[in-house]
Coordinates of C-alpha atoms and ligand atoms in Angstrom, one line a residue:
M1 CA 101.6 -26.4 50.3
T2 CA 99.2 -28.3 52.5
A3 CA 99.3 -28.0 56.2
S4 CA 99.4 -31.3 58.1
L5 CA 96.1 -32.9 59.0
L6 CA 96.8 -32.6 62.7
S7 CA 97.6 -28.9 62.5
Q8 CA 94.4 -28.3 60.4
L9 CA 92.4 -30.2 63.0
S10 CA 94.0 -28.4 65.9
Q11 CA 93.2 -25.1 64.3
I12 CA 89.6 -26.0 63.7
V13 CA 89.1 -27.3 67.3
G14 CA 91.1 -24.3 68.6
Q15 CA 88.7 -22.0 66.8
A16 CA 85.8 -23.8 68.5
F17 CA 87.4 -23.2 71.9
K18 CA 87.8 -19.5 71.0
T19 CA 84.2 -19.2 70.0
V20 CA 83.1 -20.4 73.4
G21 CA 85.5 -17.9 75.0
L22 CA 88.6 -20.0 75.7
D23 CA 92.1 -19.9 74.3
T24 CA 92.8 -21.6 70.9
S25 CA 95.7 -23.5 72.3
Y26 CA 93.3 -25.9 74.1
G27 CA 92.3 -27.2 70.7
M28 CA 95.4 -29.3 70.3
V29 CA 94.4 -32.6 68.6
V30 CA 96.3 -35.9 68.8
P31 CA 95.8 -39.2 67.1
S32 CA 93.5 -41.4 69.1
Q33 CA 95.1 -44.2 71.2
R34 CA 92.0 -46.2 70.7
R35 CA 90.8 -46.2 67.1
E36 CA 87.5 -47.8 68.0
L37 CA 86.5 -44.6 69.9
G38 CA 87.7 -42.1 67.3
Q39 CA 90.4 -41.3 64.8
F40 CA 91.6 -38.3 66.9
Q41 CA 91.1 -36.9 70.3
C42 CA 91.3 -33.5 72.0
N43 CA 91.9 -33.4 75.8
G44 CA 92.0 -29.6 76.0
A45 CA 88.8 -29.2 77.9
L46 CA 90.4 -30.6 81.0
A47 CA 93.2 -28.0 81.1
A48 CA 90.7 -25.2 80.0
A49 CA 88.4 -26.2 82.9
K50 CA 91.2 -26.0 85.4
Q51 CA 92.2 -22.5 84.2
A52 CA 88.6 -21.2 83.9
K53 CA 87.5 -23.0 87.1
R54 CA 84.6 -24.6 85.3
N55 CA 83.3 -28.1 84.7
P56 CA 85.3 -29.8 81.9
R57 CA 82.4 -31.8 80.5
E58 CA 80.4 -28.6 80.2
I59 CA 83.2 -27.0 78.2
A60 CA 83.6 -30.0 76.0
T61 CA 79.9 -30.1 75.3
E62 CA 80.0 -26.4 74.2
V63 CA 83.0 -27.1 72.0
L64 CA 81.3 -30.2 70.5
T65 CA 78.3 -28.0 69.6
E66 CA 80.6 -25.6 67.7
L67 CA 82.4 -28.5 66.0
E68 CA 79.1 -30.0 64.8
K69 CA 78.3 -26.8 62.9
T70 CA 81.4 -27.2 60.7
G71 CA 80.1 -30.3 59.0
L72 CA 83.6 -31.7 58.8
F73 CA 83.1 -34.6 61.3
S74 CA 81.1 -37.8 61.0
E75 CA 81.3 -38.5 64.7
L76 CA 81.9 -36.4 67.7
T77 CA 81.7 -37.9 71.2
L78 CA 82.3 -36.8 74.7
A79 CA 84.1 -39.4 76.9
G80 CA 85.2 -39.6 80.5
P81 CA 85.9 -36.4 82.3
G82 CA 85.9 -34.3 79.1
F83 CA 87.8 -35.9 76.3
I84 CA 86.5 -35.2 72.8
N85 CA 86.7 -38.1 70.3
I86 CA 86.7 -37.2 66.6
R87 CA 86.0 -39.0 63.4
L88 CA 86.4 -37.2 60.1
M89 CA 83.9 -36.9 57.3
D90 CA 85.2 -39.0 54.4
D91 CA 85.2 -36.0 52.2
F92 CA 87.5 -34.2 54.5
L93 CA 90.0 -37.1 54.9
V94 CA 89.9 -37.9 51.2
G95 CA 90.3 -34.3 50.2
H96 CA 93.3 -34.0 52.4
I97 CA 95.0 -37.1 51.1
S98 CA 94.3 -36.0 47.5
D99 CA 96.0 -32.7 48.3
L100 CA 99.0 -34.6 49.7
A101 CA 99.2 -36.7 46.6
E102 CA 100.0 -33.5 44.6
D103 CA 102.8 -32.5 47.0
S104 CA 106.1 -34.4 46.7
Y105 CA 106.8 -33.5 50.3
F106 CA 103.5 -34.7 51.7
G107 CA 102.8 -31.5 53.5
C108 CA 106.1 -31.7 55.4
R109 CA 107.5 -28.4 54.3
S110 CA 104.5 -26.2 55.1
R111 CA 105.6 -24.9 58.5
H112 CA 109.4 -25.3 58.3
M113 CA 111.6 -22.3 58.0
P114 CA 114.5 -23.4 55.8
M115 CA 117.9 -23.2 57.4
K116 CA 121.5 -23.9 56.6
V117 CA 122.9 -26.9 58.4
I118 CA 126.4 -28.4 58.4
L119 CA 126.5 -32.0 59.3
D120 CA 129.9 -33.4 60.4
Y121 CA 129.9 -37.2 60.2
G122 CA 131.8 -40.2 58.9
G123 CA 135.1 -39.0 60.4
P124 CA 137.5 -41.6 59.1
N125 CA 141.2 -41.4 59.9
V126 CA 144.2 -41.5 57.6
A127 CA 145.8 -45.0 57.6
K128 CA 143.1 -46.6 59.7
A129 CA 140.4 -48.7 58.1
M130 CA 137.0 -47.5 59.0
H131 CA 135.7 -49.6 61.9
V132 CA 132.3 -50.4 63.4
G133 CA 132.4 -47.1 65.3
H134 CA 132.3 -45.2 62.0
L135 CA 129.3 -47.3 60.9
R136 CA 126.8 -45.5 63.1
A137 CA 128.3 -42.1 62.5
T138 CA 127.9 -42.7 58.7
I139 CA 124.4 -44.3 58.8
I140 CA 122.9 -41.8 61.3
G141 CA 124.7 -38.8 59.8
E142 CA 123.6 -39.6 56.2
S143 CA 120.0 -40.1 57.3
L144 CA 120.0 -36.7 59.1
R145 CA 121.4 -35.1 56.0
R146 CA 118.7 -36.6 53.8
L147 CA 116.1 -35.6 56.3
R148 CA 117.3 -32.0 56.3
E149 CA 117.3 -31.9 52.6
F150 CA 113.8 -33.4 52.5
M151 CA 112.6 -30.6 54.8
G152 CA 114.0 -27.9 52.5
D153 CA 117.1 -27.0 54.4
T154 CA 120.5 -26.5 52.8
A155 CA 122.4 -29.4 54.1
I156 CA 126.2 -29.4 53.8
S157 CA 127.9 -32.6 54.8
D158 CA 131.6 -32.7 55.7
V159 CA 133.5 -35.9 56.3
H160 CA 136.1 -34.2 58.5
F161 CA 138.9 -36.5 57.8
G162 CA 141.2 -37.3 60.8
D163 CA 144.4 -36.3 59.0
W164 CA 146.5 -34.2 61.3
G165 CA 148.1 -34.6 64.7
L166 CA 150.4 -37.2 66.2
P167 CA 149.3 -40.2 64.2
M168 CA 150.8 -38.5 61.2
G169 CA 154.1 -38.1 62.9
L170 CA 154.0 -41.8 64.0
L171 CA 153.4 -42.9 60.4
I172 CA 156.1 -40.7 59.0
R173 CA 158.7 -42.1 61.4
E174 CA 157.7 -45.7 61.0
I175 CA 157.9 -45.4 57.2
E176 CA 161.3 -43.8 57.6
R177 CA 162.4 -46.6 59.8
R178 CA 161.4 -49.1 57.1
Q179 CA 162.4 -47.2 54.0
P180 CA 165.0 -44.7 55.1
D181 CA 166.2 -44.0 51.5
L182 CA 162.9 -42.5 50.3
P183 CA 163.4 -38.8 49.3
Y184 CA 160.7 -37.6 51.7
F185 CA 163.1 -37.8 54.6
D186 CA 166.0 -36.1 53.0
A187 CA 165.9 -32.4 54.1
G188 CA 168.3 -31.5 51.3
F189 CA 166.1 -33.0 48.5
S190 CA 164.8 -30.3 46.2
G191 CA 162.1 -32.4 44.4
P192 CA 160.1 -33.1 42.6
Y193 CA 158.8 -35.9 44.8
P194 CA 157.5 -39.2 43.2
D195 CA 153.9 -39.2 41.8
N196 CA 153.0 -42.5 43.3
S197 CA 152.5 -43.4 46.9
P198 CA 155.3 -45.4 48.5
V199 CA 152.8 -47.2 50.6
T200 CA 149.4 -48.9 49.8
V201 CA 146.5 -48.5 52.1
E202 CA 146.8 -52.1 53.2
E203 CA 150.4 -51.4 54.2
L204 CA 149.3 -48.3 56.1
Q205 CA 146.8 -50.3 58.0
E206 CA 149.6 -52.5 59.2
I207 CA 152.1 -49.7 59.7
Y208 CA 149.9 -47.5 61.9
P209 CA 149.3 -50.1 64.7
A210 CA 152.9 -51.1 64.6
A211 CA 154.0 -47.4 65.0
S212 CA 151.5 -46.9 67.7
A213 CA 152.7 -49.9 69.6
R214 CA 156.4 -48.9 69.1
S215 CA 155.6 -45.4 70.5
K216 CA 154.4 -47.0 73.7
D217 CA 157.6 -49.0 74.3
D218 CA 160.1 -46.6 72.9
P219 CA 160.1 -43.0 74.3
A220 CA 162.7 -41.9 71.9
F221 CA 160.6 -43.0 69.0
L222 CA 157.6 -41.2 70.4
E223 CA 159.6 -38.1 70.8
S224 CA 160.8 -38.2 67.2
A225 CA 157.2 -38.7 66.1
R226 CA 156.2 -35.6 68.0
K227 CA 158.9 -33.7 66.3
A228 CA 157.9 -35.0 62.9
T229 CA 154.3 -33.9 63.6
F230 CA 155.4 -30.5 64.5
E231 CA 157.6 -30.2 61.4
L232 CA 154.7 -31.5 59.2
Q233 CA 152.4 -28.8 60.6
K234 CA 155.0 -26.2 60.0
G235 CA 155.1 -27.3 56.3
R236 CA 158.2 -29.4 55.8
A237 CA 158.0 -30.3 52.1
G238 CA 159.0 -33.9 52.2
Y239 CA 156.7 -34.7 55.0
L240 CA 153.9 -32.9 53.3
A241 CA 154.4 -34.8 50.1
L242 CA 154.4 -38.2 52.0
W243 CA 151.4 -37.1 54.0
Q244 CA 149.5 -36.2 50.8
H245 CA 150.1 -39.7 49.5
M246 CA 148.9 -41.3 52.7
R247 CA 145.8 -39.1 52.7
D248 CA 145.0 -39.8 49.1
V249 CA 145.2 -43.6 49.4
S250 CA 143.2 -43.5 52.6
I251 CA 140.5 -41.4 51.1
A252 CA 140.2 -43.6 48.0
E253 CA 139.7 -46.5 50.4
T254 CA 137.0 -44.9 52.5
R255 CA 135.2 -43.7 49.4
T256 CA 134.4 -47.4 48.6
D257 CA 132.9 -47.8 52.1
F258 CA 130.9 -44.6 51.8
D259 CA 129.7 -45.6 48.4
L260 CA 128.5 -49.0 49.6
L261 CA 126.7 -47.2 52.5
G262 CA 125.3 -44.5 50.1
A263 CA 126.8 -41.6 52.1
H264 CA 127.2 -38.4 50.2
F265 CA 129.6 -35.7 51.3
T266 CA 129.5 -32.2 49.9
E267 CA 132.9 -31.5 51.4
W268 CA 135.9 -33.8 51.9
K269 CA 137.7 -31.6 54.3
G270 CA 139.8 -32.6 57.3
E271 CA 141.6 -31.4 60.3
A272 CA 144.6 -30.4 58.2
D273 CA 142.6 -27.9 56.3
T274 CA 142.7 -25.7 59.4
N275 CA 146.5 -25.4 59.4
D276 CA 146.6 -22.0 57.7
H277 CA 143.9 -20.6 59.9
I278 CA 145.4 -21.7 63.2
P279 CA 148.2 -19.1 63.6
Q280 CA 145.8 -16.2 63.3
M281 CA 143.3 -17.9 65.6
M282 CA 145.9 -18.4 68.2
D283 CA 147.0 -14.8 67.9
R284 CA 143.5 -13.5 68.3
L285 CA 142.7 -15.7 71.3
A286 CA 145.9 -14.6 73.0
K287 CA 145.4 -10.9 72.2
E288 CA 141.8 -10.9 73.4
G289 CA 142.7 -12.7 76.5
Y290 CA 140.8 -15.9 75.9
S291 CA 143.8 -18.2 76.0
E292 CA 146.4 -18.6 78.6
V293 CA 149.7 -20.5 79.2
S294 CA 149.4 -23.2 81.7
E295 CA 152.3 -25.6 82.4
G296 CA 153.9 -24.8 79.1
A297 CA 150.7 -25.4 77.1
V298 CA 148.3 -22.9 75.6
V299 CA 144.8 -23.6 76.9
I300 CA 141.3 -22.1 77.2
N301 CA 139.6 -22.3 80.5
V302 CA 136.1 -23.5 79.8
A303 CA 134.9 -24.4 83.4
E304 CA 131.8 -22.6 84.5
E305 CA 130.6 -21.9 88.1
S306 CA 127.6 -24.0 87.7
D307 CA 129.6 -27.1 86.7
K308 CA 128.8 -30.2 88.8
K309 CA 131.7 -32.2 87.5
E310 CA 135.2 -31.2 86.7
M311 CA 135.6 -29.5 83.3
P312 CA 139.2 -29.6 82.2
P313 CA 140.5 -26.7 80.0
L314 CA 140.6 -27.1 76.2
I315 CA 144.3 -27.6 75.2
L316 CA 145.2 -25.7 72.1
E317 CA 148.9 -26.2 71.9
K318 CA 151.0 -28.6 73.8
S319 CA 154.5 -27.6 75.0
D320 CA 156.0 -29.2 71.9
G321 CA 154.1 -26.7 69.8
A322 CA 151.9 -29.2 68.0
V323 CA 148.2 -28.5 67.8
M324 CA 145.5 -30.8 69.1
Y325 CA 142.2 -32.4 68.1
G326 CA 140.4 -29.5 70.0
T327 CA 142.4 -26.9 68.2
T328 CA 141.5 -28.2 64.7
D329 CA 137.9 -28.5 65.8
L330 CA 137.7 -24.9 67.1
A331 CA 139.4 -23.6 63.9
T332 CA 137.0 -25.6 61.8
I333 CA 134.1 -23.8 63.5
E334 CA 135.6 -20.4 62.6
M335 CA 136.2 -21.5 59.0
R336 CA 132.7 -22.9 58.6
R337 CA 131.3 -19.6 59.9
E338 CA 133.4 -17.6 57.4
E339 CA 132.6 -19.8 54.5
H340 CA 129.0 -20.8 55.1
D341 CA 127.6 -18.7 58.0
P342 CA 125.4 -21.7 59.0
N343 CA 122.4 -21.8 61.4
A344 CA 123.6 -25.0 62.9
I345 CA 126.5 -27.4 63.0
L346 CA 125.7 -31.0 63.9
Y347 CA 128.4 -33.4 64.9
I348 CA 127.3 -37.1 64.6
V349 CA 130.0 -38.7 66.6
D350 CA 130.3 -41.5 69.2
A351 CA 128.8 -40.4 72.6
R352 CA 132.1 -41.2 74.2
Q353 CA 133.5 -38.0 72.7
S354 CA 130.9 -35.8 74.5
L355 CA 133.5 -34.2 76.8
H356 CA 135.6 -33.1 73.9
F357 CA 132.6 -31.5 72.2
E358 CA 131.4 -29.8 75.4
Q359 CA 134.9 -28.2 75.7
V360 CA 135.0 -27.2 72.1
F361 CA 131.5 -25.7 72.1
R362 CA 132.2 -23.8 75.3
A363 CA 135.4 -22.4 73.9
A364 CA 133.7 -21.4 70.7
R365 CA 131.0 -19.5 72.6
K366 CA 133.4 -17.9 75.0
C367 CA 135.8 -16.8 72.3
N368 CA 133.1 -15.6 69.9
S369 CA 134.4 -18.1 67.3
I370 CA 130.8 -18.4 66.2
G371 CA 127.6 -16.3 66.7
S372 CA 125.1 -17.2 69.3
D373 CA 122.5 -17.6 66.5
C374 CA 124.4 -20.8 65.3
R375 CA 123.4 -24.0 67.1
L376 CA 126.3 -26.3 67.9
E377 CA 125.2 -29.8 68.8
H378 CA 126.9 -33.1 69.4
I379 CA 124.6 -35.9 68.3
G380 CA 126.0 -38.9 70.1
F381 CA 125.2 -42.5 69.8
G382 CA 125.7 -45.7 71.7
T383 CA 128.0 -48.6 70.8
V384 CA 127.4 -51.6 68.5
N385 CA 127.9 -54.7 70.7
G386 CA 128.5 -58.4 70.2
K387 CA 126.2 -61.1 71.5
D388 CA 128.2 -61.0 74.8
G389 CA 126.9 -57.4 75.3
K390 CA 130.3 -55.9 75.0
P391 CA 131.5 -53.6 72.1
L392 CA 131.9 -55.7 69.0
K393 CA 135.3 -57.2 68.5
T394 CA 136.7 -59.8 66.1
R395 CA 137.2 -63.3 67.3
D396 CA 140.8 -62.6 68.4
G397 CA 139.8 -59.3 70.1
G398 CA 140.7 -57.0 67.3
V399 CA 138.8 -54.0 65.8
V400 CA 136.0 -55.1 63.4
R401 CA 136.4 -53.5 60.0
L402 CA 133.5 -51.7 58.5
R403 CA 134.0 -53.4 55.2
S404 CA 133.8 -56.9 56.7
L405 CA 130.6 -56.0 58.5
I406 CA 129.0 -54.9 55.3
E407 CA 130.3 -58.0 53.5
D408 CA 128.9 -60.2 56.2
A409 CA 125.6 -58.6 56.0
I410 CA 125.4 -59.0 52.2
G411 CA 126.5 -62.6 52.6
E412 CA 123.8 -63.3 55.2
A413 CA 121.2 -61.6 52.8
R414 CA 122.3 -63.8 50.0
K415 CA 121.7 -66.9 52.2
V416 CA 118.3 -65.7 53.3
I417 CA 117.3 -64.9 49.7
A418 CA 118.5 -68.4 48.5
E419 CA 116.2 -69.9 51.2
T420 CA 113.2 -68.0 49.7
G421 CA 113.7 -69.6 46.3
M422 CA 114.2 -66.2 44.8
S423 CA 117.5 -67.3 43.3
E424 CA 115.8 -69.3 40.6
R425 CA 113.9 -66.3 39.2
F426 CA 116.8 -63.9 38.8
D427 CA 120.1 -63.9 36.9
T428 CA 123.4 -63.5 38.9
A429 CA 123.7 -59.7 38.3
E430 CA 120.2 -59.0 39.6
L431 CA 120.6 -61.4 42.5
D432 CA 123.8 -59.6 43.4
D433 CA 122.1 -56.2 43.3
I434 CA 119.2 -57.5 45.4
S435 CA 121.5 -59.1 48.0
T436 CA 123.5 -55.9 48.3
K437 CA 120.4 -53.8 48.8
V438 CA 118.9 -56.3 51.3
G439 CA 122.2 -56.5 53.3
I440 CA 122.6 -52.8 53.5
A441 CA 119.0 -52.2 54.3
A442 CA 119.3 -54.8 57.1
I443 CA 122.2 -53.0 58.8
K444 CA 120.8 -49.6 58.3
Y445 CA 117.3 -50.2 59.6
A446 CA 118.6 -52.2 62.6
D447 CA 120.9 -49.3 63.4
L448 CA 118.4 -46.4 62.9
S449 CA 115.4 -48.1 64.5
N450 CA 117.1 -48.1 67.9
Q451 CA 117.0 -45.1 70.1
R452 CA 120.2 -43.2 69.1
M453 CA 121.8 -43.2 72.5
S454 CA 121.2 -46.9 73.2
N455 CA 123.7 -49.6 72.5
Y456 CA 122.5 -52.5 70.3
V457 CA 123.6 -56.0 69.6
F458 CA 124.8 -56.7 66.1
D459 CA 122.8 -59.8 65.1
L460 CA 122.7 -60.3 61.3
E461 CA 120.4 -63.3 61.6
R462 CA 117.7 -61.0 63.2
F463 CA 118.5 -58.0 61.0
T464 CA 118.0 -59.9 57.7
K465 CA 114.6 -61.5 58.5
F466 CA 111.8 -60.7 56.1
E467 CA 109.4 -60.1 58.9
G468 CA 108.8 -57.6 61.7
R469 CA 110.8 -54.4 62.3
T470 CA 113.6 -55.1 59.8
G471 CA 115.0 -53.3 56.8
P472 CA 114.3 -56.3 54.4
Y473 CA 110.7 -56.4 55.5
Q474 CA 110.1 -52.7 54.9
M475 CA 111.8 -53.0 51.5
Y476 CA 109.8 -56.1 50.6
A477 CA 106.5 -54.3 51.5
A478 CA 107.4 -51.5 49.0
V479 CA 108.5 -54.0 46.3
R480 CA 105.1 -55.8 46.6
I481 CA 103.2 -52.6 45.9
K482 CA 105.5 -51.9 43.0
S483 CA 104.9 -55.2 41.4
M484 CA 101.2 -54.9 41.9
L485 CA 101.2 -51.5 40.2
R486 CA 103.2 -52.9 37.4
K487 CA 100.6 -55.6 36.9
A488 CA 97.9 -52.9 36.9
A489 CA 99.8 -51.0 34.2
E490 CA 100.1 -54.2 32.1
Q491 CA 96.3 -54.5 32.3
N492 CA 95.9 -50.8 31.4
L493 CA 94.3 -50.1 34.7
T494 CA 94.6 -46.5 35.8
E495 CA 94.4 -44.6 39.0
G496 CA 91.2 -42.7 39.6
R497 CA 89.6 -40.3 42.1
L498 CA 90.2 -41.3 45.7
L499 CA 87.3 -42.7 47.7
A500 CA 86.9 -44.0 51.2
T501 CA 84.7 -47.1 51.2
H502 CA 86.3 -49.2 54.0
D503 CA 87.9 -48.5 57.4
A504 CA 91.1 -50.2 56.3
E505 CA 91.4 -47.5 53.6
R506 CA 90.7 -44.8 56.1
N507 CA 93.4 -46.1 58.5
L508 CA 95.9 -46.3 55.7
M509 CA 95.1 -42.7 54.8
L510 CA 95.6 -41.6 58.4
A511 CA 99.0 -43.3 58.4
I512 CA 100.0 -41.4 55.3
A513 CA 98.7 -38.2 56.8
A514 CA 100.9 -38.6 59.9
L515 CA 104.2 -38.1 58.1
P516 CA 104.7 -34.3 58.8
E517 CA 104.6 -34.9 62.5
A518 CA 107.1 -37.8 62.2
I519 CA 109.4 -35.7 60.1
T520 CA 109.3 -32.7 62.5
A521 CA 109.9 -34.9 65.6
A522 CA 112.7 -36.8 63.9
A523 CA 114.4 -33.5 63.0
E524 CA 113.9 -31.9 66.3
K525 CA 115.3 -34.9 68.2
N526 CA 117.7 -36.0 65.6
A527 CA 115.9 -39.3 65.8
P528 CA 115.6 -41.4 62.6
N529 CA 114.0 -44.1 64.7
I530 CA 110.8 -42.1 64.6
L531 CA 110.9 -42.4 60.8
C532 CA 111.5 -46.2 61.1
D533 CA 108.3 -46.4 63.2
H534 CA 106.4 -44.3 60.7
V535 CA 107.4 -46.5 57.8
Y536 CA 106.6 -49.6 59.9
N537 CA 103.1 -48.3 60.7
L538 CA 102.6 -47.5 57.0
S539 CA 103.4 -51.0 55.9
Q540 CA 101.3 -52.5 58.7
E541 CA 98.3 -50.4 57.6
F542 CA 99.0 -51.2 54.0
N543 CA 99.0 -54.9 54.8
S544 CA 95.7 -54.7 56.6
F545 CA 94.2 -52.8 53.7
Y546 CA 95.6 -55.2 51.2
H547 CA 94.2 -58.1 53.2
E548 CA 90.7 -56.7 53.4
C549 CA 90.3 -54.7 50.2
P550 CA 90.8 -56.3 46.8
V551 CA 92.6 -54.0 44.4
L552 CA 93.2 -55.6 41.0
G553 CA 90.3 -58.0 41.6
E554 CA 87.8 -55.3 42.7
A555 CA 84.7 -55.4 40.5
N556 CA 83.5 -51.8 41.1
L557 CA 85.7 -49.8 38.6
D558 CA 85.6 -46.6 40.6
I559 CA 86.7 -48.3 43.8
R560 CA 89.4 -50.2 41.9
A561 CA 90.7 -47.0 40.4
S562 CA 90.6 -45.3 43.9
R563 CA 92.5 -48.2 45.5
L564 CA 95.2 -48.1 42.8
C565 CA 95.5 -44.4 43.6
L566 CA 95.9 -45.1 47.3
C567 CA 98.5 -47.8 46.5
G568 CA 100.4 -45.3 44.4
I569 CA 100.5 -42.7 47.2
T570 CA 101.5 -45.3 49.8
L571 CA 104.4 -46.4 47.6
R572 CA 105.6 -42.9 46.9
Q573 CA 105.7 -42.1 50.5
M574 CA 107.2 -45.4 51.6
E575 CA 110.0 -44.9 49.1
K576 CA 110.6 -41.3 50.2
V577 CA 110.9 -42.3 53.9
L578 CA 113.0 -45.3 53.1
Y579 CA 115.3 -43.1 51.0
I580 CA 115.7 -40.8 54.0
L581 CA 116.7 -43.9 56.0
G582 CA 119.2 -44.7 53.3
I583 CA 117.3 -47.8 52.0
D584 CA 117.1 -48.4 48.2
V585 CA 114.1 -50.4 47.0
P586 CA 114.8 -52.8 44.1
D587 CA 112.2 -53.0 41.3
R588 CA 111.5 -56.7 41.9
M589 CA 112.3 -59.3 44.4
Ligands
LIG601 N1 138.1 -38.8 63.3 C1 137.4 -38.8 64.5 C2 137.3 -40.3 65.1 O1 137.6 -41.2 64.4 C3 136.0 -38.4 64.4 C4 135.8 -36.9 63.9 C5 134.5 -36.3 64.3 N2 134.4 -34.9 63.9 C6 134.9 -33.9 64.5 N3 134.7 -32.7 64.0 N4 135.7 -34.0 65.6 O2 137.0 -40.4 66.2

């Protein structure tokens, strides 16, 4: 495994600092802001001078003398008050890139200690179609899962279905109201219950809002729904059988959305899976004095002295005996510990749920539900807005369904593709495939390239452009390299030993070498936008290279073979990073 270029350079420069009697940490090297001055720079002499009470230029000069002896640098200059500008010998750079070419992870795994991470995202709810809020959870969560896997971590993804709690009671009562003769409501019925669901998912999507509205106008209905929820949680057979049907049809529906978005879940668990664990958890929390009864409810006080704002207690059980969203989340943490003993649990959920997670995490720590060596983190995100700057709504003010967003994006992609004249070159099936890939890439890149916590405006016209910072542009850049390499193969041209003969080649190599830092930063900050920037830089540098350096048309055979090799590495890395971002690259476009 190859260490990253930056870490190798930092080590070499650090060694030079050490030789002149200063700490190695001053040798930290960063990419140069101004390429014309150098490829990299080290500003450590300034801090070192402060510490040693010496002149920074003098220190930098001594370090430069040491660095010159290594023979690894083609240019070393001293600038300003003590900055060191560095340019690498071509052999060094080319040697590094050739090493990376042998490593399917481009040097990204060399320093990472693999860990076990559970990612909780997607989070659809029974009977409710996934909406725009679940879009970001799914896109960001899936990308963080792929990132973890790429780094060598064990990544376990759990969809954590919203399938317990009051909405279930509301559904049961509303279905009972409409079809009272179904056996699920007959307490004396001894089974077996029907194999087929009495309701379709489309019906459920109409039944739930109706039930929810009714519960607001009719206190008796609400009360009966509470009771049904409680009885369901206590295991009433008819309710469980009906619930199972509702869950099954809802899961089948969300699978279609997840498949379209390319989200992979290792676990399809939900809130309800905690039901058997909850009684023992409640017992323990009471016995060990963590929970208390307050106004008829069982709660955990999670306020801390240093709190600046009010921190309400986490409610575990309401006076009606039914358990809550926080109860199932706390129990889920305990069950995940027992089953997986993870190093981290990451929740990719709307930022508006931050109070909930703060309460749950505090409770988990306080009650020793999980060890202090397991990180719990809520990875929030901003909202998707309409052009009016407000959270996206349908024309009549309703919730926008995820499916319709995806369909709109694919439709827009189809339109843009037709305008390029591509339609004439492909049959319908391939055109469908390309439009789907372009539409999905458009949504994903637009979502992921924003800072996670910012809101963004959903603007398909902008997202589907084949230029600038868009998914389709990144995808197209990769397709172009693919088709060039295909042409090379048809002409029996092969890749050869890598050479550096032009600055555009060197700059492209530097872009390739920057992946490990991008990967580390993206994982540390849970920020896929850093990878969007990386892949954008890569395609920009590739474009400059392609513009200035002929590949197939190059007369010098060694240079041509080297450039083919460089194109190959670029493509492999681009596809890897696009894969992490959830973007599939078609073979041709
Ligand atoms: N079902 C929830 C919702 O739609 C999201 C679940 C997030 N995960 C969790 N462990 N609470 O808002």
